């Protein structure tokens, strides 16, 4: 009886006054149902951050062409890859910094700074006068936009644990929709003086800067995201001694016979110094797998748009920016339905690891079919291509969402910003390689149309499949470790 009383006392949460994290924890205790308003607010912010990442892909081919830096038509994809990679290179250099800032000063300041950076530097990118200005503005856009890591931590902290999968799924859905809708906006709104001469004069700013309109629209949406930040409550615990609001839980856990990752610092705050984040294998294994799939997804995103707009003589589809935009709009709508209504059910049934594994396996035969899709024409081409790109986007997003869940479950609350910062740094490095490597490989492949071994674009999609297969193999034991199973074994 005494032992039960002690456990009840220990399990009673202690909240601190003037601590924003404790206020949120109290709110979560009273939370009934999914917090729709908060998810919509977070989704708007994440969407504003995701839109500029891939919005340039539908018009990047034509932008590089207009810069007159490529000597041959086949070399356009080569230079396009470097512009696509500059954003991720900037994010690679600063993601850990932003994660540490989020853990020390709060999630909101980092999120707000990132959205403002989008407003400024995405606008300047649309006004680029040459190749180097385009690279510079994209690099600064990536370096100052460190909100995704803190946003993932925020999503897992603002909702009751019962709705964690829904919260992270909404973040992934918004991010994925941004990566789809951004290119759609780029496709529809680029070169407006040519597409809509009755509305946009060739002598107007949109005629002189044909790629400014989609950038301006995305920047204005980012301004809406900045306004939404004011309605987000801070979730970081800020106690006088920086201790966790759940010290009673920690005391109870310390008495249990299991492996302890935690140790206490001089100020009383618990941290994983005994086993640092870099030695937290459930975290690091999920980050490594995440990086492999991120490399694949970013290379695929750039290759797909460049391939669709390349001439038929090079194995492409000869699509316009508007045609690519139409395809990606349809894909975005289908992806939204899947992530909001189907993914939580599938995740509950299969678990995040199985979802990532199955999605990776299904992606391989799908990508193999892309060069053969290029042999179609007319309505058949449009229907098959739409279905293929939608299915590929659903599979890719399912993989990333599952890995998000594994990463956030592998660390304590006060370490999630830093942990996600590590993930963003590593992932951004791989994503920087993706566009540069993808553009170079596509440029090379288009010069070998009659090769005996994987001619033309067959080689490109074969390499993508090799990367996907490596990622799938890494989802199996002993490489990928689930935190709950790892903890129980230790």
Tab-separated table of C-alpha atoms in Angstrom, residues 111-444:
chain	number	residue	atom	x	y	z
A	111	UNK	CA	10.205	29.283	-36.565
A	112	UNK	CA	9.485	33.007	-36.974
A	113	UNK	CA	13.013	33.775	-38.197
A	114	UNK	CA	12.785	31.018	-40.796
A	115	UNK	CA	9.500	32.278	-42.219
A	116	UNK	CA	10.786	35.865	-42.484
A	117	UNK	CA	13.902	34.593	-44.298
A	118	UNK	CA	11.628	32.927	-46.851
A	119	UNK	CA	9.787	36.181	-47.457
A	120	UNK	CA	13.015	38.118	-48.116
A	121	UNK	CA	15.291	35.743	-50.001
A	122	UNK	CA	12.686	33.884	-52.045
A	123	UNK	CA	11.559	37.265	-53.384
A	124	UNK	CA	15.154	38.150	-54.295
A	125	UNK	CA	15.592	34.811	-56.042
A	126	UNK	CA	12.720	35.663	-58.378
A	127	UNK	CA	14.565	38.860	-59.275
A	128	UNK	CA	17.848	37.066	-60.077
A	129	UNK	CA	19.799	38.689	-62.882
A	130	UNK	CA	22.334	35.913	-63.410
A	131	UNK	CA	23.398	32.405	-62.425
A	132	UNK	CA	25.456	33.500	-59.401
A	133	UNK	CA	22.729	35.692	-57.940
A	134	UNK	CA	20.351	32.742	-58.178
A	135	UNK	CA	22.812	30.497	-56.320
A	136	UNK	CA	23.533	33.140	-53.653
A	137	UNK	CA	19.898	33.909	-52.809
A	138	UNK	CA	19.006	30.210	-52.667
A	139	UNK	CA	21.982	29.542	-50.383
A	140	UNK	CA	20.936	32.285	-47.941
A	141	UNK	CA	17.334	31.095	-48.093
A	142	UNK	CA	18.460	27.649	-46.940
A	143	UNK	CA	20.950	28.917	-44.338
A	144	UNK	CA	18.397	31.114	-42.543
A	145	UNK	CA	15.440	28.737	-42.834
A	146	UNK	CA	15.931	26.310	-39.938
A	147	UNK	CA	12.336	25.822	-38.892
A	148	UNK	CA	11.568	22.264	-40.011
A	149	UNK	CA	13.530	20.556	-37.214
A	150	UNK	CA	12.000	22.674	-34.420
A	151	UNK	CA	8.601	22.338	-36.099
A	152	UNK	CA	8.762	18.536	-35.953
A	153	UNK	CA	9.690	18.741	-32.266
A	154	UNK	CA	6.895	21.266	-31.738
A	155	UNK	CA	4.302	18.998	-33.344
A	156	UNK	CA	5.163	16.128	-31.005
A	157	UNK	CA	4.971	18.457	-27.970
A	158	UNK	CA	1.782	20.395	-28.667
A	159	UNK	CA	-0.480	17.332	-28.968
A	160	UNK	CA	-1.378	14.555	-26.562
A	161	UNK	CA	0.657	11.405	-27.178
A	162	UNK	CA	-2.475	9.701	-28.531
A	163	UNK	CA	-2.473	12.116	-31.466
A	164	UNK	CA	1.280	12.179	-32.111
A	165	UNK	CA	0.979	10.198	-35.338
A	166	UNK	CA	-1.728	12.594	-36.573
A	167	UNK	CA	0.357	15.667	-35.650
A	168	UNK	CA	3.520	14.425	-37.333
A	169	UNK	CA	1.480	13.208	-40.272
A	170	UNK	CA	0.038	16.708	-40.688
A	171	UNK	CA	3.572	18.161	-40.662
A	172	UNK	CA	4.713	15.624	-43.241
A	173	UNK	CA	1.564	16.214	-45.286
A	174	UNK	CA	2.067	19.985	-45.289
A	175	UNK	CA	5.728	19.567	-46.162
A	176	UNK	CA	4.987	17.091	-48.927
A	177	UNK	CA	2.144	19.221	-50.280
A	178	UNK	CA	4.501	22.189	-50.321
A	179	UNK	CA	7.026	20.158	-52.288
A	180	UNK	CA	4.251	19.329	-54.756
A	181	UNK	CA	2.276	22.601	-54.787
A	182	UNK	CA	5.419	24.727	-55.013
A	183	UNK	CA	6.357	23.255	-58.385
A	184	UNK	CA	2.726	23.558	-59.457
A	185	UNK	CA	2.796	27.293	-58.736
A	186	UNK	CA	6.138	27.566	-60.494
A	187	UNK	CA	4.718	25.789	-63.507
A	188	UNK	CA	1.537	27.856	-63.789
A	189	UNK	CA	2.937	31.291	-62.925
A	190	UNK	CA	6.403	31.319	-64.511
A	191	UNK	CA	6.777	33.312	-67.755
A	192	UNK	CA	3.366	35.014	-67.293
A	193	UNK	CA	3.951	37.529	-70.105
A	194	UNK	CA	4.215	34.623	-72.558
A	195	UNK	CA	1.332	32.575	-71.132
A	196	UNK	CA	-1.075	35.376	-70.244
A	197	UNK	CA	-0.198	38.330	-72.528
A	198	UNK	CA	-3.595	39.941	-71.997
A	199	UNK	CA	-2.873	40.314	-68.285
A	200	UNK	CA	0.906	40.754	-68.089
A	201	UNK	CA	2.738	43.130	-70.400
A	202	UNK	CA	6.216	42.191	-71.677
A	203	UNK	CA	7.395	45.588	-70.392
A	204	UNK	CA	6.079	45.021	-66.860
A	205	UNK	CA	8.226	43.708	-64.007
A	206	UNK	CA	6.786	40.245	-64.649
A	207	UNK	CA	7.825	40.485	-68.290
A	208	UNK	CA	11.364	41.601	-67.442
A	209	UNK	CA	11.634	39.020	-64.645
A	210	UNK	CA	9.670	36.034	-66.016
A	211	UNK	CA	10.199	33.901	-62.888
A	212	UNK	CA	9.318	36.552	-60.300
A	213	UNK	CA	5.546	35.991	-60.091
A	214	UNK	CA	5.624	32.468	-58.547
A	215	UNK	CA	8.334	33.580	-56.102
A	216	UNK	CA	6.314	36.646	-55.096
A	217	UNK	CA	3.163	34.586	-54.460
A	218	UNK	CA	5.082	32.134	-52.267
A	219	UNK	CA	6.735	35.001	-50.361
A	220	UNK	CA	3.341	36.576	-49.636
A	221	UNK	CA	2.095	33.226	-48.352
A	222	UNK	CA	5.174	33.089	-46.102
A	223	UNK	CA	4.110	36.451	-44.697
A	224	UNK	CA	0.804	34.823	-43.717
A	225	UNK	CA	2.825	32.053	-42.056
A	226	UNK	CA	4.753	34.666	-40.078
A	227	UNK	CA	1.479	36.118	-38.814
A	228	UNK	CA	0.319	32.624	-37.796
A	229	UNK	CA	3.389	32.308	-35.575
A	230	UNK	CA	1.830	34.752	-33.110
A	231	UNK	CA	-0.921	32.221	-32.344
A	232	UNK	CA	1.473	29.390	-31.544
A	233	UNK	CA	2.125	28.798	-27.830
A	234	UNK	CA	5.726	28.087	-26.837
A	235	UNK	CA	6.272	24.439	-25.795
A	236	UNK	CA	9.802	24.585	-24.374
A	237	UNK	CA	9.989	24.180	-20.586
A	238	UNK	CA	11.684	27.188	-18.990
A	239	UNK	CA	11.971	26.531	-15.269
A	240	UNK	CA	14.222	28.437	-12.885
A	241	UNK	CA	16.505	25.385	-12.760
A	242	UNK	CA	15.734	24.287	-16.343
A	243	UNK	CA	14.430	21.001	-15.028
A	244	UNK	CA	11.782	18.895	-16.630
A	245	UNK	CA	8.155	19.389	-15.480
A	246	UNK	CA	7.927	15.622	-15.141
A	247	UNK	CA	10.616	15.128	-12.500
A	248	UNK	CA	8.282	12.725	-10.698
A	249	UNK	CA	8.213	10.514	-13.785
A	250	UNK	CA	12.003	10.588	-13.965
A	251	UNK	CA	12.268	9.641	-10.304
A	252	UNK	CA	9.967	6.686	-10.846
A	253	UNK	CA	11.889	5.590	-13.963
A	254	UNK	CA	15.186	5.794	-12.078
A	255	UNK	CA	13.940	3.095	-9.715
A	256	UNK	CA	13.110	0.734	-12.566
A	257	UNK	CA	15.659	-1.917	-13.663
A	258	UNK	CA	16.298	-0.724	-17.205
A	259	UNK	CA	19.016	0.915	-19.239
A	260	UNK	CA	19.285	4.627	-18.418
A	261	UNK	CA	20.291	7.053	-21.137
A	262	UNK	CA	19.971	10.049	-18.857
A	263	UNK	CA	22.293	11.820	-16.467
A	264	UNK	CA	21.881	15.059	-14.543
A	265	UNK	CA	23.825	18.228	-15.210
A	266	UNK	CA	24.948	20.797	-12.621
A	267	UNK	CA	21.806	22.854	-13.069
A	268	UNK	CA	19.602	19.840	-12.513
A	269	UNK	CA	18.648	19.365	-16.134
A	270	UNK	CA	18.669	15.883	-17.531
A	271	UNK	CA	20.651	15.255	-20.652
A	272	UNK	CA	22.107	12.306	-22.518
A	273	UNK	CA	25.737	12.991	-21.667
A	274	UNK	CA	26.406	9.368	-20.696
A	275	UNK	CA	25.226	8.350	-24.109
A	276	UNK	CA	25.201	11.475	-26.259
A	277	UNK	CA	22.827	12.029	-29.122
A	278	UNK	CA	25.486	10.837	-31.535
A	279	UNK	CA	25.662	7.545	-29.612
A	280	UNK	CA	21.891	7.166	-29.428
A	281	UNK	CA	21.644	4.395	-32.021
A	282	UNK	CA	17.826	4.386	-32.398
A	283	UNK	CA	18.101	8.092	-33.261
A	284	UNK	CA	21.187	7.883	-35.453
A	285	UNK	CA	20.050	4.799	-37.380
A	286	UNK	CA	16.736	6.452	-38.249
A	287	UNK	CA	18.598	9.627	-39.307
A	288	UNK	CA	20.953	7.668	-41.584
A	289	UNK	CA	18.052	5.865	-43.271
A	290	UNK	CA	16.256	9.214	-43.502
A	291	UNK	CA	19.295	10.665	-45.301
A	292	UNK	CA	19.382	7.886	-47.887
A	293	UNK	CA	15.714	8.327	-48.756
A	294	UNK	CA	16.120	12.144	-48.736
A	295	UNK	CA	18.958	11.886	-51.248
A	296	UNK	CA	16.717	9.763	-53.439
A	297	UNK	CA	13.662	12.008	-53.102
A	298	UNK	CA	15.490	15.251	-53.861
A	299	UNK	CA	17.276	13.774	-56.870
A	300	UNK	CA	13.960	12.343	-58.070
A	301	UNK	CA	12.146	15.685	-57.646
A	302	UNK	CA	14.652	17.555	-59.780
A	303	UNK	CA	15.098	14.780	-62.340
A	304	UNK	CA	11.365	14.300	-62.800
A	305	UNK	CA	10.709	17.950	-63.719
A	306	UNK	CA	13.821	18.300	-65.888
A	307	UNK	CA	13.040	14.985	-67.620
A	308	UNK	CA	9.451	16.045	-68.333
A	309	UNK	CA	10.596	19.342	-69.903
A	310	UNK	CA	13.509	17.884	-71.879
A	311	UNK	CA	12.999	17.403	-75.629
A	312	UNK	CA	11.737	14.056	-76.904
A	313	UNK	CA	15.004	13.514	-78.760
A	314	UNK	CA	16.730	13.279	-75.350
A	315	UNK	CA	14.165	10.841	-73.898
A	316	UNK	CA	12.036	13.539	-72.268
A	317	UNK	CA	8.382	14.474	-72.676
A	318	UNK	CA	8.720	17.999	-74.146
A	319	UNK	CA	6.286	19.316	-71.546
A	320	UNK	CA	5.813	23.015	-70.817
A	321	UNK	CA	6.014	24.532	-67.331
A	322	UNK	CA	2.204	24.705	-67.289
A	323	UNK	CA	1.833	20.994	-68.124
A	324	UNK	CA	4.188	20.069	-65.297
A	325	UNK	CA	2.233	22.373	-62.998
A	326	UNK	CA	-1.045	20.634	-63.842
A	327	UNK	CA	0.397	17.207	-63.052
A	328	UNK	CA	1.819	18.350	-59.727
A	329	UNK	CA	-1.445	20.030	-58.724
A	330	UNK	CA	-3.331	16.758	-59.153
A	331	UNK	CA	-0.597	14.964	-57.212
A	332	UNK	CA	-0.803	17.472	-54.362
A	333	UNK	CA	-4.555	17.033	-53.950
A	334	UNK	CA	-4.267	13.245	-53.876
A	335	UNK	CA	-1.393	13.398	-51.412
A	336	UNK	CA	-3.384	15.647	-49.069
A	337	UNK	CA	-6.248	13.151	-48.933
A	338	UNK	CA	-3.895	10.254	-48.230
A	339	UNK	CA	-1.887	11.934	-45.472
A	340	UNK	CA	-4.848	13.357	-43.576
A	341	UNK	CA	-7.265	10.446	-43.808
A	342	UNK	CA	-5.396	7.242	-44.674
A	343	UNK	CA	-1.870	7.476	-43.267
A	344	UNK	CA	-2.808	7.536	-39.523
A	345	UNK	CA	-4.888	4.382	-40.028
A	346	UNK	CA	-2.127	2.605	-41.970
A	347	UNK	CA	0.507	3.683	-39.403
A	348	UNK	CA	-1.565	2.310	-36.545
A	349	UNK	CA	-2.012	-0.991	-38.368
A	350	UNK	CA	1.533	-1.537	-39.677
A	351	UNK	CA	3.830	0.722	-37.650
A	352	UNK	CA	6.271	3.328	-39.027
A	353	UNK	CA	9.087	0.888	-39.870
A	354	UNK	CA	6.910	-1.469	-41.898
A	355	UNK	CA	5.365	1.459	-43.773
A	356	UNK	CA	8.797	2.784	-44.755
A	357	UNK	CA	9.958	-0.674	-45.802
A	358	UNK	CA	6.909	-1.540	-47.908
A	359	UNK	CA	6.801	1.906	-49.541
A	360	UNK	CA	10.478	1.632	-50.525
A	361	UNK	CA	9.987	-1.798	-52.074
A	362	UNK	CA	6.976	-0.654	-54.119
A	363	UNK	CA	8.871	2.394	-55.391
A	364	UNK	CA	11.458	0.301	-57.247
A	365	UNK	CA	9.222	-1.252	-59.955
A	366	UNK	CA	7.342	2.036	-60.219
A	367	UNK	CA	10.496	3.997	-61.094
A	368	UNK	CA	11.557	1.286	-63.540
A	369	UNK	CA	8.423	2.032	-65.553
A	370	UNK	CA	9.164	5.759	-66.084
A	371	UNK	CA	11.287	5.424	-69.285
A	372	UNK	CA	8.536	3.268	-70.789
A	373	UNK	CA	5.893	5.839	-69.842
A	374	UNK	CA	7.794	8.276	-72.097
A	375	UNK	CA	6.888	6.059	-75.068
A	376	UNK	CA	3.199	6.930	-74.630
A	377	UNK	CA	1.501	10.029	-75.960
A	378	UNK	CA	-1.742	11.975	-75.718
A	379	UNK	CA	-4.358	11.047	-73.103
A	380	UNK	CA	-2.680	7.726	-72.272
A	381	UNK	CA	0.545	9.532	-71.351
A	382	UNK	CA	-1.270	12.099	-69.205
A	383	UNK	CA	-3.282	9.493	-67.265
A	384	UNK	CA	-0.433	7.052	-66.659
A	385	UNK	CA	2.054	9.794	-65.755
A	386	UNK	CA	-0.367	11.393	-63.268
A	387	UNK	CA	-1.013	8.057	-61.577
A	388	UNK	CA	2.698	7.191	-61.421
A	389	UNK	CA	3.787	10.540	-59.941
A	390	UNK	CA	0.924	10.521	-57.406
A	391	UNK	CA	1.751	6.997	-56.263
A	392	UNK	CA	5.471	7.818	-56.019
A	393	UNK	CA	4.719	10.896	-53.895
A	394	UNK	CA	2.469	8.887	-51.557
A	395	UNK	CA	5.155	6.243	-51.088
A	396	UNK	CA	7.927	8.795	-50.494
A	397	UNK	CA	5.887	10.756	-47.967
A	398	UNK	CA	4.940	7.570	-46.095
A	399	UNK	CA	8.629	6.721	-45.708
A	400	UNK	CA	9.585	10.167	-44.405
A	401	UNK	CA	6.637	10.365	-41.986
A	402	UNK	CA	7.499	6.987	-40.466
A	403	UNK	CA	11.097	8.064	-39.943
A	404	UNK	CA	9.925	11.349	-38.367
A	405	UNK	CA	8.040	9.347	-35.735
A	406	UNK	CA	11.050	7.137	-34.985
A	407	UNK	CA	13.349	10.133	-34.568
A	408	UNK	CA	11.080	12.015	-32.163
A	409	UNK	CA	10.445	8.912	-30.061
A	410	UNK	CA	14.184	8.289	-29.641
A	411	UNK	CA	14.956	11.410	-27.559
A	412	UNK	CA	13.676	13.388	-24.586
A	413	UNK	CA	11.617	16.527	-25.078
A	414	UNK	CA	14.401	19.006	-24.297
A	415	UNK	CA	16.669	17.299	-26.867
A	416	UNK	CA	14.273	17.163	-29.801
A	417	UNK	CA	15.374	20.491	-31.248
A	418	UNK	CA	19.036	19.435	-31.277
A	419	UNK	CA	18.156	15.927	-32.485
A	420	UNK	CA	16.086	17.303	-35.340
A	421	UNK	CA	18.890	19.784	-36.038
A	422	UNK	CA	21.295	16.869	-36.485
A	423	UNK	CA	18.762	15.154	-38.730
A	424	UNK	CA	18.247	18.317	-40.791
A	425	UNK	CA	21.997	18.871	-41.174
A	426	UNK	CA	22.664	15.345	-42.361
A	427	UNK	CA	19.558	15.252	-44.526
A	428	UNK	CA	20.307	18.649	-46.066
A	429	UNK	CA	23.812	17.523	-46.984
A	430	UNK	CA	22.388	14.501	-48.792
A	431	UNK	CA	19.693	16.660	-50.380
A	432	UNK	CA	22.344	19.075	-51.598
A	433	UNK	CA	24.059	16.173	-53.345
A	434	UNK	CA	20.734	15.029	-54.833
A	435	UNK	CA	19.973	17.913	-57.228
A	436	UNK	CA	23.608	18.456	-58.216
A	437	UNK	CA	24.164	14.747	-58.819
A	438	UNK	CA	20.774	14.259	-60.430
A	439	UNK	CA	21.251	17.153	-62.845
A	440	UNK	CA	24.741	15.969	-63.786
A	441	UNK	CA	23.624	12.359	-64.310
A	442	UNK	CA	20.623	13.424	-66.393
A	443	UNK	CA	22.849	15.663	-68.519
A	444	UNK	CA	25.306	12.787	-69.017
